[in-house]
Amino acid sequence: PRHRQIALRVVGAARGGAVLWLVAIVEIGLGAWMLVGRALPLCMGVQTLLLVTMNALELRYARDLLLSPRAMVIANGVFLAIGWYVALAAPRA
């Protein structure tokens, strides 16, 4: 419910549900892409762009709905650092 509230705040009531589904599908796709292991730097570039954009929008428009804005940014930074480490350390196909 809180994620729905955040999405509604950022994109509006008319698009909130559709945006949540789109985010879910994109996240599943990015996870599958990482598991496949092809073009990982590109995958991480896309992931970084999307995650930074999403975090910026959440901080700008729905900060009061976030459990801990600082922890969210730190956790996502760690997540991206691990993803970039894997992407750059993986052998090139």
PDB file of N, CA and C in Angstrom:
ATOM      1  N   PRO A   1       0.802  -1.223   0.000  1.00  0.00           N
ATOM      2  CA  PRO A   1       0.000   0.000   0.000  1.00  0.00           C
ATOM      3  C   PRO A   1       0.844   1.287   0.000  1.00  0.00           C
ATOM      4  N   ARG A   2       1.967   1.253   0.727  1.00  0.00           N
ATOM      5  CA  ARG A   2       2.814   2.454   0.769  1.00  0.00           C
ATOM      6  C   ARG A   2       3.446   2.713  -0.592  1.00  0.00           C
ATOM      7  N   HIS A   3       3.858   1.652  -1.286  1.00  0.00           N
ATOM      8  CA  HIS A   3       4.434   1.841  -2.620  1.00  0.00           C
ATOM      9  C   HIS A   3       3.384   2.423  -3.572  1.00  0.00           C
ATOM     10  N   ARG A   4       2.151   1.984  -3.425  1.00  0.00           N
ATOM     11  CA  ARG A   4       1.075   2.536  -4.243  1.00  0.00           C
ATOM     12  C   ARG A   4       0.894   4.024  -3.937  1.00  0.00           C
ATOM     13  N   GLN A   5       0.928   4.393  -2.667  1.00  0.00           N
ATOM     14  CA  GLN A   5       0.809   5.800  -2.294  1.00  0.00           C
ATOM     15  C   GLN A   5       1.935   6.632  -2.904  1.00  0.00           C
ATOM     16  N   ILE A   6       3.151   6.087  -2.873  1.00  0.00           N
ATOM     17  CA  ILE A   6       4.288   6.803  -3.444  1.00  0.00           C
ATOM     18  C   ILE A   6       4.095   6.983  -4.944  1.00  0.00           C
ATOM     19  N   ALA A   7       3.704   5.903  -5.636  1.00  0.00           N
ATOM     20  CA  ALA A   7       3.492   5.985  -7.081  1.00  0.00           C
ATOM     21  C   ALA A   7       2.385   6.979  -7.417  1.00  0.00           C
ATOM     22  N   LEU A   8       1.306   6.957  -6.636  1.00  0.00           N
ATOM     23  CA  LEU A   8       0.215   7.901  -6.881  1.00  0.00           C
ATOM     24  C   LEU A   8       0.678   9.334  -6.701  1.00  0.00           C
ATOM     25  N   ARG A   9       1.504   9.557  -5.717  1.00  0.00           N
ATOM     26  CA  ARG A   9       2.008  10.904  -5.458  1.00  0.00           C
ATOM     27  C   ARG A   9       2.906  11.368  -6.604  1.00  0.00           C
ATOM     28  N   VAL A  10       3.714  10.463  -7.134  1.00  0.00           N
ATOM     29  CA  VAL A  10       4.682  10.853  -8.165  1.00  0.00           C
ATOM     30  C   VAL A  10       4.034  11.010  -9.531  1.00  0.00           C
ATOM     31  N   VAL A  11       3.175  10.062  -9.922  1.00  0.00           N
ATOM     32  CA  VAL A  11       2.639  10.080 -11.298  1.00  0.00           C
ATOM     33  C   VAL A  11       1.157  10.395 -11.383  1.00  0.00           C
ATOM     34  N   GLY A  12       0.488  10.495 -10.254  1.00  0.00           N
ATOM     35  CA  GLY A  12      -0.935  10.816 -10.270  1.00  0.00           C
ATOM     36  C   GLY A  12      -1.809   9.580 -10.189  1.00  0.00           C
ATOM     37  N   ALA A  13      -3.043   9.790  -9.771  1.00  0.00           N
ATOM     38  CA  ALA A  13      -3.975   8.688  -9.523  1.00  0.00           C
ATOM     39  C   ALA A  13      -4.314   7.910 -10.789  1.00  0.00           C
ATOM     40  N   ALA A  14      -4.407   8.595 -11.906  1.00  0.00           N
ATOM     41  CA  ALA A  14      -4.820   7.933 -13.147  1.00  0.00           C
ATOM     42  C   ALA A  14      -3.795   6.930 -13.644  1.00  0.00           C
ATOM     43  N   ARG A  15      -2.516   7.160 -13.342  1.00  0.00           N
ATOM     44  CA  ARG A  15      -1.457   6.290 -13.875  1.00  0.00           C
ATOM     45  C   ARG A  15      -0.765   5.447 -12.808  1.00  0.00           C
ATOM     46  N   GLY A  16      -1.082   5.638 -11.544  1.00  0.00           N
ATOM     47  CA  GLY A  16      -0.359   4.972 -10.461  1.00  0.00           C
ATOM     48  C   GLY A  16      -0.309   3.464 -10.566  1.00  0.00           C
ATOM     49  N   GLY A  17      -1.447   2.821 -10.794  1.00  0.00           N
ATOM     50  CA  GLY A  17      -1.490   1.363 -10.882  1.00  0.00           C
ATOM     51  C   GLY A  17      -0.670   0.833 -12.054  1.00  0.00           C
ATOM     52  N   ALA A  18      -0.817   1.470 -13.196  1.00  0.00           N
ATOM     53  CA  ALA A  18      -0.075   1.046 -14.385  1.00  0.00           C
ATOM     54  C   ALA A  18       1.429   1.221 -14.186  1.00  0.00           C
ATOM     55  N   VAL A  19       1.815   2.315 -13.538  1.00  0.00           N
ATOM     56  CA  VAL A  19       3.239   2.564 -13.302  1.00  0.00           C
ATOM     57  C   VAL A  19       3.810   1.518 -12.353  1.00  0.00           C
ATOM     58  N   LEU A  20       3.054   1.137 -11.325  1.00  0.00           N
ATOM     59  CA  LEU A  20       3.541   0.083 -10.419  1.00  0.00           C
ATOM     60  C   LEU A  20       3.774  -1.220 -11.162  1.00  0.00           C
ATOM     61  N   TRP A  21       2.847  -1.589 -12.035  1.00  0.00           N
ATOM     62  CA  TRP A  21       3.039  -2.809 -12.834  1.00  0.00           C
ATOM     63  C   TRP A  21       4.248  -2.682 -13.753  1.00  0.00           C
ATOM     64  N   LEU A  22       4.407  -1.538 -14.376  1.00  0.00           N
ATOM     65  CA  LEU A  22       5.550  -1.313 -15.262  1.00  0.00           C
ATOM     66  C   LEU A  22       6.860  -1.428 -14.493  1.00  0.00           C
ATOM     67  N   VAL A  23       6.925  -0.826 -13.310  1.00  0.00           N
ATOM     68  CA  VAL A  23       8.137  -0.911 -12.486  1.00  0.00           C
ATOM     69  C   VAL A  23       8.421  -2.368 -12.134  1.00  0.00           C
ATOM     70  N   ALA A  24       7.402  -3.117 -11.765  1.00  0.00           N
ATOM     71  CA  ALA A  24       7.588  -4.533 -11.417  1.00  0.00           C
ATOM     72  C   ALA A  24       8.127  -5.328 -12.605  1.00  0.00           C
ATOM     73  N   ILE A  25       7.564  -5.112 -13.760  1.00  0.00           N
ATOM     74  CA  ILE A  25       7.996  -5.839 -14.961  1.00  0.00           C
ATOM     75  C   ILE A  25       9.431  -5.472 -15.324  1.00  0.00           C
ATOM     76  N   VAL A  26       9.768  -4.195 -15.239  1.00  0.00           N
ATOM     77  CA  VAL A  26      11.131  -3.751 -15.548  1.00  0.00           C
ATOM     78  C   VAL A  26      12.120  -4.340 -14.541  1.00  0.00           C
ATOM     79  N   GLU A  27      11.764  -4.362 -13.258  1.00  0.00           N
ATOM     80  CA  GLU A  27      12.655  -4.932 -12.249  1.00  0.00           C
ATOM     81  C   GLU A  27      12.880  -6.424 -12.494  1.00  0.00           C
ATOM     82  N   ILE A  28      11.842  -7.150 -12.841  1.00  0.00           N
ATOM     83  CA  ILE A  28      11.991  -8.577 -13.161  1.00  0.00           C
ATOM     84  C   ILE A  28      12.885  -8.740 -14.381  1.00  0.00           C
ATOM     85  N   GLY A  29      12.664  -7.902 -15.386  1.00  0.00           N
ATOM     86  CA  GLY A  29      13.489  -7.970 -16.591  1.00  0.00           C
ATOM     87  C   GLY A  29      14.953  -7.683 -16.319  1.00  0.00           C
ATOM     88  N   LEU A  30      15.232  -6.680 -15.496  1.00  0.00           N
ATOM     89  CA  LEU A  30      16.622  -6.360 -15.168  1.00  0.00           C
ATOM     90  C   LEU A  30      17.267  -7.494 -14.360  1.00  0.00           C
ATOM     91  N   GLY A  31      16.513  -8.078 -13.453  1.00  0.00           N
ATOM     92  CA  GLY A  31      17.036  -9.220 -12.693  1.00  0.00           C
ATOM     93  C   GLY A  31      17.364 -10.386 -13.607  1.00  0.00           C
ATOM     94  N   ALA A  32      16.465 -10.680 -14.547  1.00  0.00           N
ATOM     95  CA  ALA A  32      16.704 -11.770 -15.503  1.00  0.00           C
ATOM     96  C   ALA A  32      17.917 -11.455 -16.367  1.00  0.00           C
ATOM     97  N   TRP A  33      18.052 -10.210 -16.787  1.00  0.00           N
ATOM     98  CA  TRP A  33      19.194  -9.790 -17.600  1.00  0.00           C
ATOM     99  C   TRP A  33      20.490 -10.033 -16.840  1.00  0.00           C
ATOM    100  N   MET A  34      20.532  -9.662 -15.568  1.00  0.00           N
ATOM    101  CA  MET A  34      21.736  -9.901 -14.756  1.00  0.00           C
ATOM    102  C   MET A  34      22.033 -11.395 -14.656  1.00  0.00           C
ATOM    103  N   LEU A  35      21.000 -12.202 -14.461  1.00  0.00           N
ATOM    104  CA  LEU A  35      21.205 -13.647 -14.334  1.00  0.00           C
ATOM    105  C   LEU A  35      21.715 -14.268 -15.626  1.00  0.00           C
ATOM    106  N   VAL A  36      21.266 -13.742 -16.757  1.00  0.00           N
ATOM    107  CA  VAL A  36      21.746 -14.240 -18.047  1.00  0.00           C
ATOM    108  C   VAL A  36      23.221 -13.908 -18.222  1.00  0.00           C
ATOM    109  N   GLY A  37      23.641 -12.742 -17.732  1.00  0.00           N
ATOM    110  CA  GLY A  37      25.047 -12.395 -17.720  1.00  0.00           C
ATOM    111  C   GLY A  37      25.604 -11.810 -19.000  1.00  0.00           C
ATOM    112  N   ARG A  38      24.764 -11.336 -19.868  1.00  0.00           N
ATOM    113  CA  ARG A  38      25.233 -10.752 -21.127  1.00  0.00           C
ATOM    114  C   ARG A  38      25.121  -9.230 -21.069  1.00  0.00           C
ATOM    115  N   ALA A  39      26.137  -8.554 -21.554  1.00  0.00           N
ATOM    116  CA  ALA A  39      26.175  -7.087 -21.600  1.00  0.00           C
ATOM    117  C   ALA A  39      25.872  -6.482 -20.226  1.00  0.00           C
ATOM    118  N   LEU A  40      26.552  -7.004 -19.211  1.00  0.00           N
ATOM    119  CA  LEU A  40      26.276  -6.563 -17.845  1.00  0.00           C
ATOM    120  C   LEU A  40      26.555  -5.076 -17.602  1.00  0.00           C
ATOM    121  N   PRO A  41      27.618  -4.493 -18.168  1.00  0.00           N
ATOM    122  CA  PRO A  41      27.787  -3.045 -17.966  1.00  0.00           C
ATOM    123  C   PRO A  41      26.599  -2.234 -18.522  1.00  0.00           C
ATOM    124  N   LEU A  42      26.067  -2.642 -19.648  1.00  0.00           N
ATOM    125  CA  LEU A  42      24.891  -1.971 -20.194  1.00  0.00           C
ATOM    126  C   LEU A  42      23.698  -2.156 -19.268  1.00  0.00           C
ATOM    127  N   CYS A  43      23.516  -3.359 -18.778  1.00  0.00           N
ATOM    128  CA  CYS A  43      22.437  -3.654 -17.835  1.00  0.00           C
ATOM    129  C   CYS A  43      22.547  -2.756 -16.606  1.00  0.00           C
ATOM    130  N   MET A  44      23.754  -2.646 -16.059  1.00  0.00           N
ATOM    131  CA  MET A  44      23.941  -1.814 -14.874  1.00  0.00           C
ATOM    132  C   MET A  44      23.778  -0.326 -15.191  1.00  0.00           C
ATOM    133  N   GLY A  45      24.128   0.075 -16.396  1.00  0.00           N
ATOM    134  CA  GLY A  45      23.884   1.461 -16.788  1.00  0.00           C
ATOM    135  C   GLY A  45      22.399   1.775 -16.800  1.00  0.00           C
ATOM    136  N   VAL A  46      21.618   0.866 -17.365  1.00  0.00           N
ATOM    137  CA  VAL A  46      20.161   1.032 -17.383  1.00  0.00           C
ATOM    138  C   VAL A  46      19.625   1.022 -15.953  1.00  0.00           C
ATOM    139  N   GLN A  47      20.086   0.048 -15.157  1.00  0.00           N
ATOM    140  CA  GLN A  47      19.633  -0.054 -13.764  1.00  0.00           C
ATOM    141  C   GLN A  47      19.974   1.218 -12.984  1.00  0.00           C
ATOM    142  N   THR A  48      21.182   1.731 -13.165  1.00  0.00           N
ATOM    143  CA  THR A  48      21.604   2.943 -12.458  1.00  0.00           C
ATOM    144  C   THR A  48      20.727   4.125 -12.858  1.00  0.00           C
ATOM    145  N   LEU A  49      20.518   4.313 -14.142  1.00  0.00           N
ATOM    146  CA  LEU A  49      19.691   5.412 -14.627  1.00  0.00           C
ATOM    147  C   LEU A  49      18.277   5.339 -14.051  1.00  0.00           C
ATOM    148  N   LEU A  50      17.685   4.151 -14.107  1.00  0.00           N
ATOM    149  CA  LEU A  50      16.314   3.997 -13.616  1.00  0.00           C
ATOM    150  C   LEU A  50      16.223   4.180 -12.103  1.00  0.00           C
ATOM    151  N   LEU A  51      17.166   3.600 -11.373  1.00  0.00           N
ATOM    152  CA  LEU A  51      17.118   3.681  -9.915  1.00  0.00           C
ATOM    153  C   LEU A  51      17.371   5.109  -9.418  1.00  0.00           C
ATOM    154  N   VAL A  52      18.328   5.787 -10.012  1.00  0.00           N
ATOM    155  CA  VAL A  52      18.598   7.172  -9.619  1.00  0.00           C
ATOM    156  C   VAL A  52      17.392   8.055  -9.946  1.00  0.00           C
ATOM    157  N   THR A  53      16.793   7.850 -11.098  1.00  0.00           N
ATOM    158  CA  THR A  53      15.603   8.614 -11.475  1.00  0.00           C
ATOM    159  C   THR A  53      14.455   8.354 -10.513  1.00  0.00           C
ATOM    160  N   MET A  54      14.216   7.079 -10.212  1.00  0.00           N
ATOM    161  CA  MET A  54      13.132   6.718  -9.309  1.00  0.00           C
ATOM    162  C   MET A  54      13.370   7.297  -7.912  1.00  0.00           C
ATOM    163  N   ASN A  55      14.591   7.184  -7.412  1.00  0.00           N
ATOM    164  CA  ASN A  55      14.897   7.733  -6.093  1.00  0.00           C
ATOM    165  C   ASN A  55      14.740   9.243  -6.071  1.00  0.00           C
ATOM    166  N   ALA A  56      15.187   9.919  -7.113  1.00  0.00           N
ATOM    167  CA  ALA A  56      15.067  11.375  -7.171  1.00  0.00           C
ATOM    168  C   ALA A  56      13.595  11.801  -7.164  1.00  0.00           C
ATOM    169  N   LEU A  57      12.763  11.102  -7.934  1.00  0.00           N
ATOM    170  CA  LEU A  57      11.338  11.423  -7.959  1.00  0.00           C
ATOM    171  C   LEU A  57      10.682  11.165  -6.600  1.00  0.00           C
ATOM    172  N   GLU A  58      11.044  10.045  -5.970  1.00  0.00           N
ATOM    173  CA  GLU A  58      10.480   9.729  -4.650  1.00  0.00           C
ATOM    174  C   GLU A  58      10.906  10.774  -3.619  1.00  0.00           C
ATOM    175  N   LEU A  59      12.167  11.160  -3.640  1.00  0.00           N
ATOM    176  CA  LEU A  59      12.648  12.155  -2.687  1.00  0.00           C
ATOM    177  C   LEU A  59      12.004  13.515  -2.929  1.00  0.00           C
ATOM    178  N   ARG A  60      11.770  13.837  -4.170  1.00  0.00           N
ATOM    179  CA  ARG A  60      11.190  15.148  -4.513  1.00  0.00           C
ATOM    180  C   ARG A  60       9.701  15.223  -4.197  1.00  0.00           C
ATOM    181  N   TYR A  61       8.949  14.172  -4.565  1.00  0.00           N
ATOM    182  CA  TYR A  61       7.493  14.261  -4.494  1.00  0.00           C
ATOM    183  C   TYR A  61       6.849  13.462  -3.365  1.00  0.00           C
ATOM    184  N   ALA A  62       7.573  12.515  -2.770  1.00  0.00           N
ATOM    185  CA  ALA A  62       6.935  11.659  -1.763  1.00  0.00           C
ATOM    186  C   ALA A  62       7.844  11.396  -0.568  1.00  0.00           C
ATOM    187  N   ARG A  63       8.701  12.312  -0.264  1.00  0.00           N
ATOM    188  CA  ARG A  63       9.669  12.124   0.832  1.00  0.00           C
ATOM    189  C   ARG A  63       8.989  11.753   2.144  1.00  0.00           C
ATOM    190  N   ASP A  64       7.846  12.357   2.417  1.00  0.00           N
ATOM    191  CA  ASP A  64       7.147  12.096   3.673  1.00  0.00           C
ATOM    192  C   ASP A  64       6.583  10.677   3.759  1.00  0.00           C
ATOM    193  N   LEU A  65       6.452   9.994   2.632  1.00  0.00           N
ATOM    194  CA  LEU A  65       5.948   8.621   2.622  1.00  0.00           C
ATOM    195  C   LEU A  65       7.061   7.576   2.736  1.00  0.00           C
ATOM    196  N   LEU A  66       8.301   8.002   2.617  1.00  0.00           N
ATOM    197  CA  LEU A  66       9.425   7.071   2.692  1.00  0.00           C
ATOM    198  C   LEU A  66       9.718   6.748   4.152  1.00  0.00           C
ATOM    199  N   LEU A  67      10.027   5.472   4.418  1.00  0.00           N
ATOM    200  CA  LEU A  67      10.334   5.070   5.792  1.00  0.00           C
ATOM    201  C   LEU A  67      11.598   5.752   6.290  1.00  0.00           C
ATOM    202  N   SER A  68      12.632   5.763   5.448  1.00  0.00           N
ATOM    203  CA  SER A  68      13.889   6.413   5.803  1.00  0.00           C
ATOM    204  C   SER A  68      14.601   6.825   4.517  1.00  0.00           C
ATOM    205  N   PRO A  69      14.439   8.071   4.110  1.00  0.00           N
ATOM    206  CA  PRO A  69      15.068   8.512   2.859  1.00  0.00           C
ATOM    207  C   PRO A  69      16.577   8.267   2.826  1.00  0.00           C
ATOM    208  N   ARG A  70      17.262   8.566   3.927  1.00  0.00           N
ATOM    209  CA  ARG A  70      18.717   8.379   3.968  1.00  0.00           C
ATOM    210  C   ARG A  70      19.075   6.906   3.797  1.00  0.00           C
ATOM    211  N   ALA A  71      18.394   6.027   4.518  1.00  0.00           N
ATOM    212  CA  ALA A  71      18.671   4.590   4.409  1.00  0.00           C
ATOM    213  C   ALA A  71      18.365   4.071   3.001  1.00  0.00           C
ATOM    214  N   MET A  72      17.318   4.612   2.372  1.00  0.00           N
ATOM    215  CA  MET A  72      16.982   4.195   1.008  1.00  0.00           C
ATOM    216  C   MET A  72      18.127   4.522   0.059  1.00  0.00           C
ATOM    217  N   VAL A  73      18.651   5.730   0.159  1.00  0.00           N
ATOM    218  CA  VAL A  73      19.743   6.146  -0.728  1.00  0.00           C
ATOM    219  C   VAL A  73      20.991   5.307  -0.460  1.00  0.00           C
ATOM    220  N   ILE A  74      21.304   5.060   0.803  1.00  0.00           N
ATOM    221  CA  ILE A  74      22.485   4.253   1.140  1.00  0.00           C
ATOM    222  C   ILE A  74      22.316   2.827   0.636  1.00  0.00           C
ATOM    223  N   ALA A  75      21.167   2.224   0.904  1.00  0.00           N
ATOM    224  CA  ALA A  75      20.922   0.843   0.463  1.00  0.00           C
ATOM    225  C   ALA A  75      20.996   0.725  -1.053  1.00  0.00           C
ATOM    226  N   ASN A  76      20.420   1.691  -1.761  1.00  0.00           N
ATOM    227  CA  ASN A  76      20.471   1.642  -3.217  1.00  0.00           C
ATOM    228  C   ASN A  76      21.878   1.899  -3.745  1.00  0.00           C
ATOM    229  N   GLY A  77      22.644   2.720  -3.047  1.00  0.00           N
ATOM    230  CA  GLY A  77      24.048   2.920  -3.423  1.00  0.00           C
ATOM    231  C   GLY A  77      24.849   1.637  -3.271  1.00  0.00           C
ATOM    232  N   VAL A  78      24.627   0.925  -2.173  1.00  0.00           N
ATOM    233  CA  VAL A  78      25.303  -0.360  -1.961  1.00  0.00           C
ATOM    234  C   VAL A  78      24.871  -1.359  -3.039  1.00  0.00           C
ATOM    235  N   PHE A  79      23.568  -1.408  -3.302  1.00  0.00           N
ATOM    236  CA  PHE A  79      23.046  -2.293  -4.338  1.00  0.00           C
ATOM    237  C   PHE A  79      23.709  -2.020  -5.687  1.00  0.00           C
ATOM    238  N   LEU A  80      23.792  -0.742  -6.058  1.00  0.00           N
ATOM    239  CA  LEU A  80      24.417  -0.397  -7.337  1.00  0.00           C
ATOM    240  C   LEU A  80      25.910  -0.708  -7.342  1.00  0.00           C
ATOM    241  N   ALA A  81      26.587  -0.477  -6.224  1.00  0.00           N
ATOM    242  CA  ALA A  81      28.024  -0.777  -6.143  1.00  0.00           C
ATOM    243  C   ALA A  81      28.271  -2.270  -6.351  1.00  0.00           C
ATOM    244  N   ILE A  82      27.460  -3.107  -5.729  1.00  0.00           N
ATOM    245  CA  ILE A  82      27.611  -4.557  -5.895  1.00  0.00           C
ATOM    246  C   ILE A  82      27.317  -4.946  -7.343  1.00  0.00           C
ATOM    247  N   GLY A  83      26.255  -4.375  -7.899  1.00  0.00           N
ATOM    248  CA  GLY A  83      25.919  -4.673  -9.295  1.00  0.00           C
ATOM    249  C   GLY A  83      27.025  -4.269 -10.251  1.00  0.00           C
ATOM    250  N   TRP A  84      27.608  -3.081 -10.049  1.00  0.00           N
ATOM    251  CA  TRP A  84      28.707  -2.633 -10.907  1.00  0.00           C
ATOM    252  C   TRP A  84      29.941  -3.504 -10.722  1.00  0.00           C
ATOM    253  N   TYR A  85      30.207  -3.926  -9.482  1.00  0.00           N
ATOM    254  CA  TYR A  85      31.341  -4.817  -9.233  1.00  0.00           C
ATOM    255  C   TYR A  85      31.171  -6.108 -10.033  1.00  0.00           C
ATOM    256  N   VAL A  86      29.999  -6.697  -9.963  1.00  0.00           N
ATOM    257  CA  VAL A  86      29.717  -7.938 -10.698  1.00  0.00           C
ATOM    258  C   VAL A  86      29.824  -7.694 -12.192  1.00  0.00           C
ATOM    259  N   ALA A  87      29.237  -6.593 -12.667  1.00  0.00           N
ATOM    260  CA  ALA A  87      29.219  -6.317 -14.100  1.00  0.00           C
ATOM    261  C   ALA A  87      30.623  -6.106 -14.654  1.00  0.00           C
ATOM    262  N   LEU A  88      31.486  -5.434 -13.885  1.00  0.00           N
ATOM    263  CA  LEU A  88      32.828  -5.145 -14.391  1.00  0.00           C
ATOM    264  C   LEU A  88      33.805  -6.281 -14.148  1.00  0.00           C
ATOM    265  N   ALA A  89      33.510  -7.150 -13.174  1.00  0.00           N
ATOM    266  CA  ALA A  89      34.401  -8.275 -12.883  1.00  0.00           C
ATOM    267  C   ALA A  89      34.072  -9.496 -13.733  1.00  0.00           C
ATOM    268  N   ALA A  90      32.891  -9.539 -14.299  1.00  0.00           N
ATOM    269  CA  ALA A  90      32.473 -10.701 -15.088  1.00  0.00           C
ATOM    270  C   ALA A  90      33.282 -10.769 -16.383  1.00  0.00           C
ATOM    271  N   PRO A  91      33.636 -11.990 -16.803  1.00  0.00           N
ATOM    272  CA  PRO A  91      34.341 -12.124 -18.082  1.00  0.00           C
ATOM    273  C   PRO A  91      33.449 -11.644 -19.230  1.00  0.00           C
ATOM    274  N   ARG A  92      34.063 -11.009 -20.193  1.00  0.00           N
ATOM    275  CA  ARG A  92      33.317 -10.501 -21.350  1.00  0.00           C
ATOM    276  C   ARG A  92      32.987 -11.646 -22.293  1.00  0.00           C
ATOM    277  N   ALA A  93      31.736 -11.629 -22.755  1.00  0.00           N
ATOM    278  CA  ALA A  93      31.311 -12.679 -23.696  1.00  0.00           C
ATOM    279  C   ALA A  93      31.496 -12.222 -25.126  1.00  0.00           C
TER     280      ALA A  93
END
